[in-house]
mmCIF file of C-alpha atoms in Angstrom:
data_model
loop_
_atom_site.group_PDB
_atom_site.id
_atom_site.type_symbol
_atom_site.label_atom_id
_atom_site.label_comp_id
_atom_site.label_asym_id
_atom_site.label_seq_id
_atom_site.Cartn_x
_atom_site.Cartn_y
_atom_site.Cartn_z
ATOM 1 C CA UNK A 1 0.000 0.000 0.000
ATOM 2 C CA UNK A 2 1.184 3.504 -0.841
ATOM 3 C CA UNK A 3 0.506 6.277 1.664
ATOM 4 C CA UNK A 4 -0.793 9.389 -0.086
ATOM 5 C CA UNK A 5 -0.544 12.655 1.830
ATOM 6 C CA UNK A 6 -2.350 15.581 0.218
ATOM 7 C CA UNK A 7 -1.194 18.545 2.274
ATOM 8 C CA UNK A 8 -2.523 22.105 2.180
ATOM 9 C CA UNK A 9 0.094 24.715 3.036
ATOM 10 C CA UNK A 10 -0.694 28.175 4.477
ATOM 11 C CA UNK A 11 -3.507 27.014 6.776
ATOM 12 C CA UNK A 12 -4.399 30.054 8.880
ATOM 13 C CA UNK A 13 -3.141 32.749 6.513
ATOM 14 C CA UNK A 14 -6.615 33.907 5.448
ATOM 15 C CA UNK A 15 -10.311 33.237 5.716
ATOM 16 C CA UNK A 16 -10.490 32.018 2.106
ATOM 17 C CA UNK A 17 -7.635 29.555 2.553
ATOM 18 C CA UNK A 18 -9.213 28.245 5.761
ATOM 19 C CA UNK A 19 -12.583 27.729 4.048
ATOM 20 C CA UNK A 20 -10.833 25.911 1.203
ATOM 21 C CA UNK A 21 -9.045 23.597 3.635
ATOM 22 C CA UNK A 22 -12.364 22.869 5.329
ATOM 23 C CA UNK A 23 -13.993 22.027 1.997
ATOM 24 C CA UNK A 24 -11.058 19.954 0.774
ATOM 25 C CA UNK A 25 -10.868 18.016 4.033
ATOM 26 C CA UNK A 26 -14.608 17.465 4.331
ATOM 27 C CA UNK A 27 -15.615 16.800 0.731
ATOM 28 C CA UNK A 28 -12.369 16.038 -1.093
ATOM 29 C CA UNK A 29 -9.025 14.258 -0.865
ATOM 30 C CA UNK A 30 -7.237 16.667 1.476
ATOM 31 C CA UNK A 31 -5.997 14.738 4.511
ATOM 32 C CA UNK A 32 -3.268 17.003 5.893
ATOM 33 C CA UNK A 33 -2.634 20.705 6.448
ATOM 34 C CA UNK A 34 0.270 22.847 7.640
ATOM 35 C CA UNK A 35 -0.739 25.493 10.177
ATOM 36 C CA UNK A 36 0.747 28.985 10.376
ATOM 37 C CA UNK A 37 0.570 29.942 14.048
ATOM 38 C CA UNK A 38 1.307 33.666 13.685
ATOM 39 C CA UNK A 39 -1.436 34.841 11.336
ATOM 40 C CA UNK A 40 -4.693 36.747 11.740
ATOM 41 C CA UNK A 41 -6.776 33.642 11.013
ATOM 42 C CA UNK A 42 -4.771 31.096 13.001
ATOM 43 C CA UNK A 43 -7.470 30.593 15.631
ATOM 44 C CA UNK A 44 -10.081 30.151 12.902
ATOM 45 C CA UNK A 45 -7.866 27.446 11.378
ATOM 46 C CA UNK A 46 -7.514 25.725 14.747
ATOM 47 C CA UNK A 47 -11.304 25.559 15.087
ATOM 48 C CA UNK A 48 -11.554 24.060 11.611
ATOM 49 C CA UNK A 49 -8.855 21.477 12.387
ATOM 50 C CA UNK A 50 -10.885 20.270 15.369
ATOM 51 C CA UNK A 51 -14.059 20.154 13.261
ATOM 52 C CA UNK A 52 -12.318 18.060 10.581
ATOM 53 C CA UNK A 53 -10.502 15.404 12.642
ATOM 54 C CA UNK A 54 -9.394 13.461 9.559
ATOM 55 C CA UNK A 55 -6.922 16.264 8.825
ATOM 56 C CA UNK A 56 -3.445 15.619 10.172
ATOM 57 C CA UNK A 57 -1.902 18.924 11.214
ATOM 58 C CA UNK A 58 1.701 19.972 10.778
ATOM 59 C CA UNK A 59 3.530 23.228 11.464
ATOM 60 C CA UNK A 60 4.114 25.651 8.595
ATOM 61 C CA UNK A 61 7.096 27.599 9.898
ATOM 62 C CA UNK A 62 6.752 31.230 8.917
ATOM 63 C CA UNK A 63 9.670 33.661 8.978
ATOM 64 C CA UNK A 64 8.610 35.941 6.110
ATOM 65 C CA UNK A 65 4.990 37.072 6.480
ATOM 66 C CA UNK A 66 3.440 39.044 9.315
ATOM 67 C CA UNK A 67 4.878 39.091 12.828
ATOM 68 C CA UNK A 68 7.164 36.884 14.869
ATOM 69 C CA UNK A 69 5.896 34.643 17.640
ATOM 70 C CA UNK A 70 8.960 35.295 19.780
ATOM 71 C CA UNK A 71 9.291 38.807 21.194
ATOM 72 C CA UNK A 72 10.891 41.299 18.800
ATOM 73 C CA UNK A 73 13.895 42.014 21.032
ATOM 74 C CA UNK A 74 14.888 38.342 20.866
ATOM 75 C CA UNK A 75 14.893 38.193 17.047
ATOM 76 C CA UNK A 76 16.226 41.594 15.833
ATOM 77 C CA UNK A 77 17.787 40.166 12.652
ATOM 78 C CA UNK A 78 14.449 38.674 11.649
ATOM 79 C CA UNK A 79 12.124 41.594 12.386
ATOM 80 C CA UNK A 80 11.787 45.349 12.641
ATOM 81 C CA UNK A 81 11.261 47.121 15.962
ATOM 82 C CA UNK A 82 7.607 46.140 15.990
ATOM 83 C CA UNK A 83 8.231 42.446 15.453
ATOM 84 C CA UNK A 84 7.294 42.392 11.769
ATOM 85 C CA UNK A 85 9.300 40.020 9.600
ATOM 86 C CA UNK A 86 11.551 41.887 7.150
ATOM 87 C CA UNK A 87 13.383 39.154 5.186
ATOM 88 C CA UNK A 88 12.611 36.941 2.220
ATOM 89 C CA UNK A 89 14.134 33.532 1.462
ATOM 90 C CA UNK A 90 17.327 34.869 -0.179
ATOM 91 C CA UNK A 91 18.062 37.380 2.569
ATOM 92 C CA UNK A 92 17.490 34.746 5.251
ATOM 93 C CA UNK A 93 19.921 32.453 3.445
ATOM 94 C CA UNK A 94 22.530 35.240 3.262
ATOM 95 C CA UNK A 95 22.104 36.107 6.931
ATOM 96 C CA UNK A 96 22.747 32.492 7.926
ATOM 97 C CA UNK A 97 26.008 32.635 5.964
ATOM 98 C CA UNK A 98 27.134 36.095 7.100
ATOM 99 C CA UNK A 99 25.998 36.040 10.731
ATOM 100 C CA UNK A 100 25.595 32.350 11.603
ATOM 101 C CA UNK A 101 26.046 32.655 15.381
ATOM 102 C CA UNK A 102 23.456 35.387 15.868
ATOM 103 C CA UNK A 103 21.078 33.765 13.413
ATOM 104 C CA UNK A 104 21.414 30.372 15.101
ATOM 105 C CA UNK A 105 20.194 31.821 18.389
ATOM 106 C CA UNK A 106 17.364 33.842 16.827
ATOM 107 C CA UNK A 107 16.123 31.063 14.533
ATOM 108 C CA UNK A 108 16.035 28.704 17.508
ATOM 109 C CA UNK A 109 13.990 31.211 19.513
ATOM 110 C CA UNK A 110 11.426 31.632 16.754
ATOM 111 C CA UNK A 111 11.194 27.952 15.772
ATOM 112 C CA UNK A 112 10.631 26.891 19.367
ATOM 113 C CA UNK A 113 8.155 29.724 19.942
ATOM 114 C CA UNK A 114 6.077 28.574 16.963
ATOM 115 C CA UNK A 115 6.112 24.937 18.108
ATOM 116 C CA UNK A 116 5.006 25.955 21.599
ATOM 117 C CA UNK A 117 2.339 28.253 20.158
ATOM 118 C CA UNK A 118 0.901 25.304 18.267
ATOM 119 C CA UNK A 119 0.942 23.176 21.402
ATOM 120 C CA UNK A 120 -0.898 25.962 23.198
ATOM 121 C CA UNK A 121 -3.828 25.117 20.926
ATOM 122 C CA UNK A 122 -3.539 21.479 22.018
ATOM 123 C CA UNK A 123 -2.195 20.454 18.644
ATOM 124 C CA UNK A 124 0.887 18.263 18.279
ATOM 125 C CA UNK A 125 2.419 18.689 14.817
ATOM 126 C CA UNK A 126 2.941 15.506 12.821
ATOM 127 C CA UNK A 127 5.384 17.232 10.493
ATOM 128 C CA UNK A 128 7.202 20.529 9.936
ATOM 129 C CA UNK A 129 7.610 22.409 6.678
ATOM 130 C CA UNK A 130 8.208 26.072 5.909
ATOM 131 C CA UNK A 131 6.545 29.011 4.229
ATOM 132 C CA UNK A 132 8.683 29.752 1.154
ATOM 133 C CA UNK A 133 10.480 26.468 1.975
ATOM 134 C CA UNK A 134 12.709 28.189 4.552
ATOM 135 C CA UNK A 135 13.175 24.842 6.348
ATOM 136 C CA UNK A 136 15.480 23.865 3.473
ATOM 137 C CA UNK A 137 18.064 26.542 4.334
ATOM 138 C CA UNK A 138 20.819 24.425 5.965
ATOM 139 C CA UNK A 139 21.051 26.315 9.274
ATOM 140 C CA UNK A 140 17.261 26.385 9.540
ATOM 141 C CA UNK A 141 17.054 22.647 8.829
ATOM 142 C CA UNK A 142 19.630 21.829 11.509
ATOM 143 C CA UNK A 143 17.729 23.833 14.140
ATOM 144 C CA UNK A 144 14.346 22.487 13.049
ATOM 145 C CA UNK A 145 15.673 18.924 13.242
ATOM 146 C CA UNK A 146 16.880 19.418 16.816
ATOM 147 C CA UNK A 147 13.543 20.889 17.836
ATOM 148 C CA UNK A 148 11.683 18.053 16.146
ATOM 149 C CA UNK A 149 13.723 15.588 18.185
ATOM 150 C CA UNK A 150 13.091 17.578 21.366
ATOM 151 C CA UNK A 151 9.340 17.817 20.810
ATOM 152 C CA UNK A 152 8.944 14.399 19.152
ATOM 153 C CA UNK A 153 7.760 15.634 15.766
ATOM 154 C CA UNK A 154 8.112 12.725 13.302
ATOM 155 C CA UNK A 155 8.942 14.361 9.982
ATOM 156 C CA UNK A 156 10.463 17.398 8.259
ATOM 157 C CA UNK A 157 9.544 18.013 4.640
ATOM 158 C CA UNK A 158 12.412 17.467 2.231
ATOM 159 C CA UNK A 159 12.119 18.677 -1.354
ATOM 160 C CA UNK A 160 13.326 15.475 -3.017
ATOM 161 C CA UNK A 161 11.210 15.558 -6.168
ATOM 162 C CA UNK A 162 12.764 13.896 -9.220
ATOM 163 C CA UNK A 163 12.526 16.447 -12.012
ATOM 164 C CA UNK A 164 13.022 13.832 -14.724
ATOM 165 C CA UNK A 165 10.175 11.725 -13.382
ATOM 166 C CA UNK A 166 7.949 14.811 -13.257
ATOM 167 C CA UNK A 167 8.859 15.724 -16.844
ATOM 168 C CA UNK A 168 8.117 12.149 -17.912
ATOM 169 C CA UNK A 169 4.636 12.158 -16.367
ATOM 170 C CA UNK A 170 3.640 15.816 -16.678
ATOM 171 C CA UNK A 171 5.549 16.974 -19.768
ATOM 172 C CA UNK A 172 8.962 18.572 -20.281
ATOM 173 C CA UNK A 173 7.554 22.100 -20.034
ATOM 174 C CA UNK A 174 6.420 21.580 -16.432
ATOM 175 C CA UNK A 175 7.710 24.407 -14.270
ATOM 176 C CA UNK A 176 8.975 26.647 -17.071
ATOM 177 C CA UNK A 177 6.168 29.220 -17.111
ATOM 178 C CA UNK A 178 6.100 29.862 -13.375
ATOM 179 C CA UNK A 179 9.824 29.628 -12.641
ATOM 180 C CA UNK A 180 9.410 26.269 -10.928
ATOM 181 C CA UNK A 181 12.574 24.884 -12.528
ATOM 182 C CA UNK A 182 14.708 27.599 -10.920
ATOM 183 C CA UNK A 183 13.111 27.035 -7.519
ATOM 184 C CA UNK A 184 13.636 23.301 -7.976
ATOM 185 C CA UNK A 185 17.346 23.688 -8.693
ATOM 186 C CA UNK A 186 17.938 25.913 -5.646
ATOM 187 C CA UNK A 187 16.103 23.546 -3.299
ATOM 188 C CA UNK A 188 17.621 20.429 -4.878
ATOM 189 C CA UNK A 189 21.116 21.780 -4.225
ATOM 190 C CA UNK A 190 20.161 22.328 -0.596
ATOM 191 C CA UNK A 191 18.738 18.806 -0.362
ATOM 192 C CA UNK A 192 21.990 17.339 -1.662
ATOM 193 C CA UNK A 193 23.993 19.491 0.747
ATOM 194 C CA UNK A 194 21.901 18.393 3.729
ATOM 195 C CA UNK A 195 22.402 14.678 2.944
ATOM 196 C CA UNK A 196 19.166 13.852 4.735
ATOM 197 C CA UNK A 197 16.713 11.108 3.830
ATOM 198 C CA UNK A 198 12.982 10.735 4.297
ATOM 199 C CA UNK A 199 10.584 7.872 3.545
ATOM 200 C CA UNK A 200 8.203 10.324 1.866
ATOM 201 C CA UNK A 201 8.518 11.410 -1.766
ATOM 202 C CA UNK A 202 7.614 15.048 -2.377
ATOM 203 C CA UNK A 203 5.675 16.332 -5.371
ATOM 204 C CA UNK A 204 4.723 19.714 -6.809
ATOM 205 C CA UNK A 205 7.680 22.070 -6.513
ATOM 206 C CA UNK A 206 7.437 22.529 -10.291
ATOM 207 C CA UNK A 207 3.716 23.273 -9.956
ATOM 208 C CA UNK A 208 3.768 25.334 -6.774
ATOM 209 C CA UNK A 209 0.371 27.097 -6.497
ATOM 210 C CA UNK A 210 -0.512 25.867 -9.994
ATOM 211 C CA UNK A 211 -1.839 22.341 -9.529
ATOM 212 C CA UNK A 212 -4.895 21.729 -11.675
ATOM 213 C CA UNK A 213 -7.229 18.723 -11.727
ATOM 214 C CA UNK A 214 -5.469 17.581 -14.909
ATOM 215 C CA UNK A 215 -2.077 17.779 -13.190
ATOM 216 C CA UNK A 216 -3.367 15.724 -10.256
ATOM 217 C CA UNK A 217 -4.603 12.989 -12.584
ATOM 218 C CA UNK A 218 -1.121 12.670 -14.123
ATOM 219 C CA UNK A 219 0.749 12.229 -10.835
ATOM 220 C CA UNK A 220 2.658 8.956 -10.590
ATOM 221 C CA UNK A 221 4.865 7.936 -7.693
ATOM 222 C CA UNK A 222 8.320 6.539 -8.579
ATOM 223 C CA UNK A 223 8.502 2.789 -7.957
ATOM 224 C CA UNK A 224 10.962 2.849 -5.054
ATOM 225 C CA UNK A 225 8.693 4.981 -2.845
ATOM 226 C CA UNK A 226 5.872 3.821 -0.569
ATOM 227 C CA UNK A 227 4.666 7.275 0.484
ATOM 228 C CA UNK A 228 4.127 10.572 -1.300
ATOM 229 C CA UNK A 229 3.308 14.074 -0.103
ATOM 230 C CA UNK A 230 1.496 16.261 -2.630
ATOM 231 C CA UNK A 231 1.784 19.921 -1.675
ATOM 232 C CA UNK A 232 -1.225 22.054 -2.575
ATOM 233 C CA UNK A 233 -2.295 25.630 -1.892
ATOM 234 C CA UNK A 234 -6.102 25.677 -2.136
ATOM 235 C CA UNK A 235 -7.944 28.924 -1.553
ATOM 236 C CA UNK A 236 -11.033 30.986 -2.206
ATOM 237 C CA UNK A 237 -9.708 34.312 -3.554
ATOM 238 C CA UNK A 238 -13.178 35.818 -3.907
ATOM 239 C CA UNK A 239 -13.597 35.475 -0.150
ATOM 240 C CA UNK A 240 -10.196 37.021 0.539
ATOM 241 C CA UNK A 241 -10.801 39.981 -1.761
ATOM 242 C CA UNK A 242 -13.426 41.121 0.755
ATOM 243 C CA UNK A 243 -10.803 41.251 3.517
ATOM 244 C CA UNK A 244 -7.730 42.884 1.984
ATOM 245 C CA UNK A 245 -6.715 44.396 5.327
ATOM 246 C CA UNK A 246 -6.075 40.968 6.800
ATOM 247 C CA UNK A 247 -3.868 39.694 3.969
ATOM 248 C CA UNK A 248 -0.143 39.198 4.596
ATOM 249 C CA UNK A 249 0.606 37.565 1.227
ATOM 250 C CA UNK A 250 -1.024 38.785 -2.003
ATOM 251 C CA UNK A 251 -0.426 35.389 -3.600
ATOM 252 C CA UNK A 252 -3.580 34.118 -1.908
ATOM 253 C CA UNK A 253 -5.628 36.344 -4.247
ATOM 254 C CA UNK A 254 -4.466 34.355 -7.282
ATOM 255 C CA UNK A 255 -7.114 32.461 -9.242
ATOM 256 C CA UNK A 256 -4.696 29.510 -9.151
ATOM 257 C CA UNK A 257 -5.766 28.968 -5.543
ATOM 258 C CA UNK A 258 -9.325 28.332 -6.693
ATOM 259 C CA UNK A 259 -8.101 25.828 -9.291
ATOM 260 C CA UNK A 260 -6.125 23.992 -6.628
ATOM 261 C CA UNK A 261 -9.292 23.781 -4.531
ATOM 262 C CA UNK A 262 -11.065 22.255 -7.532
ATOM 263 C CA UNK A 263 -8.230 19.720 -7.814
ATOM 264 C CA UNK A 264 -8.504 18.522 -4.210
ATOM 265 C CA UNK A 265 -12.294 18.267 -4.485
ATOM 266 C CA UNK A 266 -11.917 15.666 -7.258
ATOM 267 C CA UNK A 267 -12.058 12.376 -5.363
ATOM 268 C CA UNK A 268 -11.051 10.316 -8.399
ATOM 269 C CA UNK A 269 -8.011 12.304 -9.501
ATOM 270 C CA UNK A 270 -5.433 10.088 -7.757
ATOM 271 C CA UNK A 271 -6.840 6.657 -8.619
ATOM 272 C CA UNK A 272 -3.932 5.913 -11.000
ATOM 273 C CA UNK A 273 -1.135 7.368 -8.893
ATOM 274 C CA UNK A 274 0.763 4.094 -8.464
ATOM 275 C CA UNK A 275 0.347 2.827 -12.012
#
C-alpha cells in the first residue's frame, strides 16, 4: 500500500484559505494541512482542524509574512522594531552565511516559539515544513531537526522531487512558465547538501500554487517509494478579496488557488497514482 498525503500549506493565513481547507478536508481528498501559528486567522484554522478530525496537522514555519511569535527584542535580525518580519528567502539564506552565530540563536527562539504556540492550541504537529520552503536553508534545517527531536515531531519536509520523473509524467515544459525549474534547482542543491533522507517522496515544486485537476490525474509515484506528499495551496480568492486588510501575502488572491481547490475536491483524480 502507498501512503498518499495531500497537504494544504498556508492554513491560517486567510479566511479564504481556511474555508478551502475545510472544503477539501470534508468533501475532497485533502488529509493534511500545515498550520501557520502567527497569522490573523490562526485561531479560525484551529477551530476548523478540530471540526475536521481526519486532517493531520503539521507546522508551517513562517519567517517571512506578518509578525514573529517570539518577542521582537529576541529576534532583531528577523524583524523590525515592531516584530514584523523583514526578510525573504534569499536574505534569510545570506544572513545564515554572514551572521551564523546570531542567526542560530534567533532562529532557535522563533522555531521553538512557533512549536510551543501550536501546542498551546492542544495540537501536536505531525510534520514541519516552511513558508517559502525556509526549512530547506541548511542552518534552519539543523535547528528544526533538533527541535523536532526535542518535541517528538516525526517528519520534516524534504524537497526530493525527481525532475526527470515529473517531466516524464507531466511533460517537459512543467515548471517553465512559473519559474518552478529555478526554484527546484535551488532547493535540490540544498537537499543534496543536507544529505538527509525521508521515507516520503515530495511532489509539486514545479507546480507550486498551480496544480490543476489535470495535473493531479497525471501524478505517478516513482517505484521505489511507498509514500508521497502532494503539496497544494487551495484557496477561495473571492472570499479574501473582501478582507484585503487581513492579507499578509497577495499570492492568496491568485485564481490559481481556486483551481487547486477544484483539484482537491476531485475524489477520483489520484486513482492511477501508483500505475
